[in-house]
Short mmCIF file of C-alpha atoms in Angstrom, two decimals:
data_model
loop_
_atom_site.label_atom_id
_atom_site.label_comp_id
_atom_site.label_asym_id
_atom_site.label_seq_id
_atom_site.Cartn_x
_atom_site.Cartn_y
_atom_site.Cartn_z
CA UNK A 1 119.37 84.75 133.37
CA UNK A 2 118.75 85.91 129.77
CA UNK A 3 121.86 84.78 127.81
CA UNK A 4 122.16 83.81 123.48
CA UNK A 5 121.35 80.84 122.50
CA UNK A 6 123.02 77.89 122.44
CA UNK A 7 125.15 77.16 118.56
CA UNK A 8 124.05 73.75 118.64
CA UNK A 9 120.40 72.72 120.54
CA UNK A 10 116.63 72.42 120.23
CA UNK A 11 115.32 76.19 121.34
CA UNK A 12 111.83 76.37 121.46
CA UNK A 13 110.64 80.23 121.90
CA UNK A 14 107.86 80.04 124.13
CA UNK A 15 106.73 83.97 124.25
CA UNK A 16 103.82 85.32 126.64
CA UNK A 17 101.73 87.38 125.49
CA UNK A 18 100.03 87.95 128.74
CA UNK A 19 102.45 88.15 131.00
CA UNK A 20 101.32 84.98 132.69
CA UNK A 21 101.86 81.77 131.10
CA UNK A 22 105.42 81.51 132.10
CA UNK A 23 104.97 79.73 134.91
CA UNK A 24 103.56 77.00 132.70
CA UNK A 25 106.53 77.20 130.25
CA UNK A 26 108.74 76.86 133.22
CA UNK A 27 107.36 74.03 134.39
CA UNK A 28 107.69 72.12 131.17
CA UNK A 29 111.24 73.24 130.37
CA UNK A 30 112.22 71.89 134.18
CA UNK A 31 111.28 68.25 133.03
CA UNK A 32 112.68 68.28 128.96
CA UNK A 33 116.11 68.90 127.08
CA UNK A 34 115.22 71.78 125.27
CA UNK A 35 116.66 75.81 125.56
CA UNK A 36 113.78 77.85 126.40
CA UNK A 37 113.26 81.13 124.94
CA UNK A 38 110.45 82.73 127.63
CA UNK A 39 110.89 86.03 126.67
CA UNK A 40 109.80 86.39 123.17
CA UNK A 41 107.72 89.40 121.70
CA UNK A 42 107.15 91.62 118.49
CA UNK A 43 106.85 94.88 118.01
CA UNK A 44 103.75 94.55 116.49
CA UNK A 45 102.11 92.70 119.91
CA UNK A 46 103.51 94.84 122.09
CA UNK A 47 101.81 97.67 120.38
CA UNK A 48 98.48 96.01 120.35
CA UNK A 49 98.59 94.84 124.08
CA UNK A 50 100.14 98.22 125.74
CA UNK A 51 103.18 96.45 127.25
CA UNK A 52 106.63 96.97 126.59
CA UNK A 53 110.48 95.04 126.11
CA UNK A 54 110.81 96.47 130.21
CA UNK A 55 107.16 94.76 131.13
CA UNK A 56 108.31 91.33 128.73
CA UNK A 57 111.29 90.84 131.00
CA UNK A 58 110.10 91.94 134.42
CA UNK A 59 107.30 89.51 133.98
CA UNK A 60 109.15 86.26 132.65
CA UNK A 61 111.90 87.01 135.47
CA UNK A 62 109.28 86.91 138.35
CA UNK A 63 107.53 84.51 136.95
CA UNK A 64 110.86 82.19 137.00
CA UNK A 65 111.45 83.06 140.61
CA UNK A 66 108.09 82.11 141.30
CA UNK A 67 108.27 78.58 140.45
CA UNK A 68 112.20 78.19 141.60
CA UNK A 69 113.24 77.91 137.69
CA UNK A 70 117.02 77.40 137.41
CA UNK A 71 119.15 77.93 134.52
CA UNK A 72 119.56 80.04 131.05
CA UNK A 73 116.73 81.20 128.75
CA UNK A 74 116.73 83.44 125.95
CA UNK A 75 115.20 86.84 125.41
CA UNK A 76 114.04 87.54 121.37
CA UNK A 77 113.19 90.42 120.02
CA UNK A 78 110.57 88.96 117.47
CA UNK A 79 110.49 90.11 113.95
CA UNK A 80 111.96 93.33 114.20
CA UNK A 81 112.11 95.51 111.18
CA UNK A 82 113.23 99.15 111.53
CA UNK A 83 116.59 100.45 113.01
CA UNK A 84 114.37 102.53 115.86
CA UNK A 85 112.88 98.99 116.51
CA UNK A 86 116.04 97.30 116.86
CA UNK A 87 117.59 99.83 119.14
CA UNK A 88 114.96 99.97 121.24
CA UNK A 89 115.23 96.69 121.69
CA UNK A 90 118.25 95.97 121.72
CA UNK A 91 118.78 98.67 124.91
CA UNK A 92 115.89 96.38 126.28
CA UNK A 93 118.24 93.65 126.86
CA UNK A 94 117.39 91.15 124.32
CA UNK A 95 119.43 88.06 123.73
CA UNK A 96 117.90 87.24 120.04
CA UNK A 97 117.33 89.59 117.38
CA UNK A 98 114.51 88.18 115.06
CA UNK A 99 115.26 90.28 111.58
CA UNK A 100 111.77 90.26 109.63
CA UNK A 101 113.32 91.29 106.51
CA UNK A 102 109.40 91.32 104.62
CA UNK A 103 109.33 94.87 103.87
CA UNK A 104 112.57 94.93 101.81
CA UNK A 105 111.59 92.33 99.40
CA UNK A 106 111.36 92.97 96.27
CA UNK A 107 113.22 96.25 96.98
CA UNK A 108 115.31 97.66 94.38
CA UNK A 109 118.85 97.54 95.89
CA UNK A 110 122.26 98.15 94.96
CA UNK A 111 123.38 95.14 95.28
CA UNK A 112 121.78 93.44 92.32
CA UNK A 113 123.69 93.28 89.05
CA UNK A 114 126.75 92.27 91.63
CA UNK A 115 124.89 89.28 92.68
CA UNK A 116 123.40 88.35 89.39
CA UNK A 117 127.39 88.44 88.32
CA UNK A 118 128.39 85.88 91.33
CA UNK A 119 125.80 83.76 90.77
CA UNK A 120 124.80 83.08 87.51
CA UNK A 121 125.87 80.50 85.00
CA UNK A 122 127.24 79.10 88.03
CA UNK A 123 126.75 76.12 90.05
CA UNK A 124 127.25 74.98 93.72
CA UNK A 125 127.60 71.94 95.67
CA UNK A 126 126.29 71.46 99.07
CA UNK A 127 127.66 68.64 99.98
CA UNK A 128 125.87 66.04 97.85
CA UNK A 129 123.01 68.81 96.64
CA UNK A 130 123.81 70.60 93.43
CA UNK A 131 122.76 74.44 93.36
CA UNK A 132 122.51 75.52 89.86
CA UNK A 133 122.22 79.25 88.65
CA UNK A 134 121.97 78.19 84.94
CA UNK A 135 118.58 79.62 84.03
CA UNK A 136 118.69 83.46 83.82
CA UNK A 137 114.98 84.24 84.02
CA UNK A 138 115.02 82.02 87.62
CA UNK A 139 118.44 83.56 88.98
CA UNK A 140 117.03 87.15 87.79
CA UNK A 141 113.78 86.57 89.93
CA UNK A 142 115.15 85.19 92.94
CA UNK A 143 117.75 88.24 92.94
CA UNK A 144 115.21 90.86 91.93
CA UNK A 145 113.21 89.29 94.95
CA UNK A 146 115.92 89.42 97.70
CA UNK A 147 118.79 91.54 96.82
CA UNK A 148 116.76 94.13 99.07
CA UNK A 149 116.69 91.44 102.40
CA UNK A 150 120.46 91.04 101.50
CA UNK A 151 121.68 94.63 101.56
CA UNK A 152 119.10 94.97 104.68
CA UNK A 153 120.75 92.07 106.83
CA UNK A 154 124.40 93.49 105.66
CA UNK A 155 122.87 96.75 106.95
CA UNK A 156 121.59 96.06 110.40
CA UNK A 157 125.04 94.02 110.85
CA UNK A 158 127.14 96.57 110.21
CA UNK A 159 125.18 99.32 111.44
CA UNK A 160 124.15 97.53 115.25
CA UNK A 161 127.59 96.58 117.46
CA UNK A 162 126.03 94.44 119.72
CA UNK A 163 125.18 92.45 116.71
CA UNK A 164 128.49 92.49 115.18
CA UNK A 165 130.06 91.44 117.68
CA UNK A 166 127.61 88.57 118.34
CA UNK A 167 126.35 89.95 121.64
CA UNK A 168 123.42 88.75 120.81
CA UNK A 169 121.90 85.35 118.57
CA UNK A 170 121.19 86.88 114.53
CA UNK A 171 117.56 85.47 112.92
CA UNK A 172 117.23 86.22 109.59
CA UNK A 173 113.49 85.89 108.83
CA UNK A 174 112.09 84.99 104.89
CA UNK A 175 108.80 83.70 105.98
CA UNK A 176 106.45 86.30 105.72
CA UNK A 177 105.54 85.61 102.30
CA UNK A 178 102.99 83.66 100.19
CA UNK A 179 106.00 82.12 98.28
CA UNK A 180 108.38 78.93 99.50
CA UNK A 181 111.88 79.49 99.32
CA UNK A 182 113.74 77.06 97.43
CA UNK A 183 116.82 75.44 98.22
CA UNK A 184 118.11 77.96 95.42
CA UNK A 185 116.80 81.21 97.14
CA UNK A 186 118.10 80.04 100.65
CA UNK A 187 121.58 79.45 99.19
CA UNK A 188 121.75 82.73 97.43
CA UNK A 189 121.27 84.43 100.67
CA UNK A 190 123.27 82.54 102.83
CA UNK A 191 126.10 82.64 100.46
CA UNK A 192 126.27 86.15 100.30
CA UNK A 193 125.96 87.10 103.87
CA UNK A 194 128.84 84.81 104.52
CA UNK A 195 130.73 86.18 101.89
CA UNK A 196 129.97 89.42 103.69
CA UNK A 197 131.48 87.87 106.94
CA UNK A 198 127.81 87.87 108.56
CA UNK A 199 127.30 85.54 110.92
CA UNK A 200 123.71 84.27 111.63
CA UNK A 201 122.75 82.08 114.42
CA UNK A 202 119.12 80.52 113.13
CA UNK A 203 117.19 81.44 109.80
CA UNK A 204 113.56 81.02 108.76
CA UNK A 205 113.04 79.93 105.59
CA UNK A 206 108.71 80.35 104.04
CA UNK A 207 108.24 76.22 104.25
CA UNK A 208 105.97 74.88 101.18
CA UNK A 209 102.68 74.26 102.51
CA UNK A 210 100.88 76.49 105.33
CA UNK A 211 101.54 77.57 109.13
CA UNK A 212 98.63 79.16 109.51
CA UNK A 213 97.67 80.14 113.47
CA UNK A 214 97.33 77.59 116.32
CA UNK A 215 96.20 75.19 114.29
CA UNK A 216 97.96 72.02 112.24
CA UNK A 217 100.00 71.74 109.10
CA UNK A 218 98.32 71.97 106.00
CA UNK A 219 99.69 70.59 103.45
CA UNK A 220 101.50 67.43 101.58
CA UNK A 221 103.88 66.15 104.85
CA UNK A 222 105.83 64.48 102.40
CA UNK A 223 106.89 67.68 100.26
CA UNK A 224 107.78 69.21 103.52
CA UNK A 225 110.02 66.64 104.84
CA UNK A 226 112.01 66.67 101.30
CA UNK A 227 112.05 70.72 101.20
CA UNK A 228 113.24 70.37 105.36
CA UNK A 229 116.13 68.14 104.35
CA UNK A 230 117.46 70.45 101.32
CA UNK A 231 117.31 73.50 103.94
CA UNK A 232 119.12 71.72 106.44
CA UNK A 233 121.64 70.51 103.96
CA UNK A 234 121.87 74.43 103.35
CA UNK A 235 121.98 75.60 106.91
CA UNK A 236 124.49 73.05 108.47
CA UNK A 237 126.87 74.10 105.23
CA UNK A 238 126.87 77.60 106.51
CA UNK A 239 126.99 77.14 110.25
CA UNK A 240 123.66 77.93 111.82
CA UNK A 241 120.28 76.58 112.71
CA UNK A 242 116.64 76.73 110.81
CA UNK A 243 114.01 78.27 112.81
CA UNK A 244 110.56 77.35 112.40
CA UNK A 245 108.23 79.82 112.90
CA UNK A 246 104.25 79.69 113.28
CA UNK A 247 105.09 76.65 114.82
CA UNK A 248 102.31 76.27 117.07
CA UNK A 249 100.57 73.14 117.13
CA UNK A 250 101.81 71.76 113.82
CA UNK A 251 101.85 68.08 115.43
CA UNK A 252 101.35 66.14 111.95
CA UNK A 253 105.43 67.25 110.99
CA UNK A 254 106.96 67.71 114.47
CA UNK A 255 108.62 64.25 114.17
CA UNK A 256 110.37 64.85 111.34
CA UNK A 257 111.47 68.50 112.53
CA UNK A 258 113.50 66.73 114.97
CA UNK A 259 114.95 63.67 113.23
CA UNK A 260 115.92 65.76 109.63
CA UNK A 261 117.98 68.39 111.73
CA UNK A 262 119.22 65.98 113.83
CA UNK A 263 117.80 67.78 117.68
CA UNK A 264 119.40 71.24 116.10
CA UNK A 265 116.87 73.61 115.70
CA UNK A 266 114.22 76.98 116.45
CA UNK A 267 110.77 76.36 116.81
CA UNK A 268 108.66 79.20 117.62
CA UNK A 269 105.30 78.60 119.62
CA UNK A 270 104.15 82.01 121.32
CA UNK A 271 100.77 82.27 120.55
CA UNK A 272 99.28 78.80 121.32
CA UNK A 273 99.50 80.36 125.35
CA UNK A 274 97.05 82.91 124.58
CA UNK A 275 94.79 80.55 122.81
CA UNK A 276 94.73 78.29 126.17
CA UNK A 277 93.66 81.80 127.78
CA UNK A 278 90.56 81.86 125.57
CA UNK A 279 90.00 78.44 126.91
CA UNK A 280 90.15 78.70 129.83
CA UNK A 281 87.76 82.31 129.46
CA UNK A 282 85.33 80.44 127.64
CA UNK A 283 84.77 77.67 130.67
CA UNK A 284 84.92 79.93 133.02
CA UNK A 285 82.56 83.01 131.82
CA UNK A 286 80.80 81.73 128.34
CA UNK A 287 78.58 85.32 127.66
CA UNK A 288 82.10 87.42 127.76
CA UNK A 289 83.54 84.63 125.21
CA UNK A 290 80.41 85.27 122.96
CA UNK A 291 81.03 88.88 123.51
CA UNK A 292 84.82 88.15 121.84
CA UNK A 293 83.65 85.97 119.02
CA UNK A 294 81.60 88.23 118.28
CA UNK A 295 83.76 90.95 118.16
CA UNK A 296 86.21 88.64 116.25
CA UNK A 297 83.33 88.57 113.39
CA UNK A 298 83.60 92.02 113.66
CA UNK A 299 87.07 92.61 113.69
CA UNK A 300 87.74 90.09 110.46
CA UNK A 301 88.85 92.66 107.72
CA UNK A 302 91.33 94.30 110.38
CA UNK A 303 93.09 91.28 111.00
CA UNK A 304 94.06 90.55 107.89
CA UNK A 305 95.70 94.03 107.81
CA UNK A 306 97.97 92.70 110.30
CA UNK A 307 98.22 88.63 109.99
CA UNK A 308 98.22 86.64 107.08
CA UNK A 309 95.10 84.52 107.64
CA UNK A 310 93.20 81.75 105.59
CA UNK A 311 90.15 81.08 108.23
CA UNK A 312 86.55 81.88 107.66
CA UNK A 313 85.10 82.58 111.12
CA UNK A 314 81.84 83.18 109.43
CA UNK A 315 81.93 79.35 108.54
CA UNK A 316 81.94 78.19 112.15
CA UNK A 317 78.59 76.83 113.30
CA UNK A 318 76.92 78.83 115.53
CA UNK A 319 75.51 75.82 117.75
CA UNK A 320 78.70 75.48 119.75
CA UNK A 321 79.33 75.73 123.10
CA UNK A 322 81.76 78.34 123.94
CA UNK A 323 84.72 75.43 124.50
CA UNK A 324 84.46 74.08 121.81
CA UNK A 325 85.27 76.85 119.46
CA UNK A 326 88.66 76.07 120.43
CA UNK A 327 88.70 72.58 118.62
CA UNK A 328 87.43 74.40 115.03
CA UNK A 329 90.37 75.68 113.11
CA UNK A 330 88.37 78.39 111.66
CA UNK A 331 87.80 79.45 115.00
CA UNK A 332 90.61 78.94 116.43
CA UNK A 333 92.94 80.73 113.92
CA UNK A 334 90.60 83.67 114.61
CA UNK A 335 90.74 83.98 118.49
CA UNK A 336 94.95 83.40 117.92
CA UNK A 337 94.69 86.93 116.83
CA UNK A 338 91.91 88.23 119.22
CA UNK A 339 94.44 89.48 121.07
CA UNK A 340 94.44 92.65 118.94
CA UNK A 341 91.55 93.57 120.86
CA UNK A 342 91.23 91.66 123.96
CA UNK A 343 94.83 92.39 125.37
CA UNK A 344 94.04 96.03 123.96
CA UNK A 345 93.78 98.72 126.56
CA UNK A 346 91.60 100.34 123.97
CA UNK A 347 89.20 98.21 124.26
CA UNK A 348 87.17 97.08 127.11
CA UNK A 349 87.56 93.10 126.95
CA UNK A 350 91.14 93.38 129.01
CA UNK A 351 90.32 93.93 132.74
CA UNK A 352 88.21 91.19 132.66
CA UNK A 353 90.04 88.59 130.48
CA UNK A 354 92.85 89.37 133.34
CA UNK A 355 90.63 89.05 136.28
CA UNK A 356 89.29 85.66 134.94
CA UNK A 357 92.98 84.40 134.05
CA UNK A 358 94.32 86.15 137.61
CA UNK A 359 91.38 84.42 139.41
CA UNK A 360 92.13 81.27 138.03
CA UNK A 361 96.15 81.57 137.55
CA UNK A 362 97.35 77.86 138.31
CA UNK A 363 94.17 76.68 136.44
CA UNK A 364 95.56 78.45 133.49
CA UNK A 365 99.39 77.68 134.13
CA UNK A 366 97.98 73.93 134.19
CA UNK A 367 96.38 74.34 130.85
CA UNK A 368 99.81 76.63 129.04
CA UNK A 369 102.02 73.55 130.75
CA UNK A 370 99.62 70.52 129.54
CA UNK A 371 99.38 72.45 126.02
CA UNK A 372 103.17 72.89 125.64
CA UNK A 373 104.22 70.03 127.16
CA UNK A 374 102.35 67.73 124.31
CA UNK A 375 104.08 70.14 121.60
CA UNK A 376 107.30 68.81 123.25
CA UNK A 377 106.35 65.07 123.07
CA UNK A 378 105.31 65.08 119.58
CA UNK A 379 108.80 66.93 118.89
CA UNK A 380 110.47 63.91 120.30
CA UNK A 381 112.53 65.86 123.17
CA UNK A 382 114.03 63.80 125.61
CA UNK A 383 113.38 64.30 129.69
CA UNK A 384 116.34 65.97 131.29
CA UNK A 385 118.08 63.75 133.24
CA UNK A 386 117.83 63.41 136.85
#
């Protein structure tokens, strides 16, 4: 059963891009203390891959009663930005409603001298944290920034019942940007939805460092531990959760996701799945994975259009065996979005990607469940108990 998620929890959204890697999912959230989000999809991947919020939820629900699963999971509607996209969705029977709020920032908006007024020469405590709006060049920036994601979540609250009336969880999304958001930034927002009366179940703040695809962290752990603790600070004040997204395989800070926040947070994972796919294509067929790559190498200047990427696929050496592209972050980042085209019935990669992973399905279930279920070791989450 599809249901909101829990105020208090760890929620890991586990998404399927295929339609077939719940199984594996399942299997890991049977044995560990975590709320599972199976269900989890944008707009954006639905597009490329032909399927649909209908397909999404037919497939995680038979999948579920496939392996005997028992209990709640979530349904998110992953970063959602227009009102037709949040409608449709919404009538699709999500349970999360992931507001990707990229497009309105730096948006002129209405809201802006009122805000600058609140705000500055001002100063806040979060519990022990100071907030200070003292410097008018800063407060002007971060407001000239964000007033337009303000009067955007304010909108799609008052404009959407069944968010109003919290029938489903509220993300507010910040992290599709080049820019961290300081503890500054995420107060500003916060503090004027709530003054609105919004309530928000889980937001994503942009993190310093990068979360680039499938691969690891990069960047100084040690700034991201102190920037995780002043969000926290900022999210517990208000009353909701951080959510972590591109979180993927980001095993060099999952210990401290969990012991900062305490076991309360988001932590969103959907595209590592596919990339076990591509693993499991490239042992079982290697001249149709050299037929991807090399479409990938292709295909470079197009995905950028669409995902904010820092590889260079041309850099990977061309002596590898097909498996092993999987352990180079260059290549790996690339095949995370290969999906553009492989899952694409455009293209002619996707009847047999889903013959291999169909011939093979508890090979590949193994693989999604071994892959997931080390993502929820290094995150410290206890067994369920028996």
């Amino acid at each position: 059963m599809f249901t909101k998620l829990p105020k208090k929890c760890v929620s890991l959204g586990l998404g399927d891009r295929i339609g077939l890697a719940t199984g594996g999912h399942g299997k890991v959230a049977k044995k560990y203390d975590f709320f599972p989000v199976f269900a989890q999809q944008s707009i954006r991947e639905l597009n490329f891959t032909g399927r649909t919020f209908p397909d999404v939820r037919k497939d995680v629900l038979n999948a579920l009663v496939d392996i005997n699963y028992v209990g709640n999971s979530g349904f998110d509607g992953d970063h959602l930005k227009s009102d037709k996209e949040i409608q449709y969705a919404l009538d699709s029977g999500i349970t999360m409603l992931t507001l990707d709020c990229s497009e309105y920032m730096n948006r002129e908006s209405s809201l802006k001298e009122r805000i600058l007024d609140l705000f500055y020469n001002k100063s806040f405590f979060v519990d022990d944290m100071p907030v200070e709006f003292y410097n008018k060049e800063e407060i002007e920036k971060i407001v000239s920034t964000y007033s337009g994601v303000i009067e955007r979540a304010i909108s799609v609250w008052n404009d959407f019942s069944k968010v109003n009336k919290k029938e489903v969880s509220f993300e507010i999304s910040i992290d599709e940007t080049d820019i961290p958001s300081d503890e500054k930034t995420h107060f500003l927002i916060s503090k004027c939805l709530y003054d609105e009366g919004i309530t928000i179940d889980t937001l994503a703040p942009r993190f310093p460092g990068e979360f680039q695809k499938g691969i690891d962290y990069i960047g100084d752990v040690e700034v991201f531990k102190k920037s995780l603790k002043r969000h926290y600070k900022i999210a517990k004040y208000f009353g909701y959760r951080l959510s972590v997204h591109s979180g993927s395989d980001k095993f060099s800070i999952y210990p401290y996701i969990g012991e900062i926040t305490q076991g309360n947070y988001h932590l969103k994972t959907s595209g590592t799945s596919y990339l076990e796919a591509v693993k499991l294509v490239a042992e079982k067929d290697q001249e149709f994975f050299k037929k991807i790559w090399k479409t990938c190498l292709e295909k470079r200047e197009e995905m950028d259009r669409y995902y904010h990427l820092s590889c260079d696929p041309l850099s990977v050496p061309t002596d590898l065996k097909p498996s092993e592209y999987l352990n180079n972050p260059n290549a790996r980042q690339t095949l995370h979005v290969s999906y553009m085209f492989v899952l694409n019935p455009e293209y002619d990669f996707r009847n047999k990607f889903y013959e291999i992973l169909t011939n093979y399905q508890s090979e590949y279930q193994e693989h999604v469940s071994n892959h997931i279920e080390k993502h929820v070791k290094e995150l410290k989450i206890e067994k369920n108990k028996e």
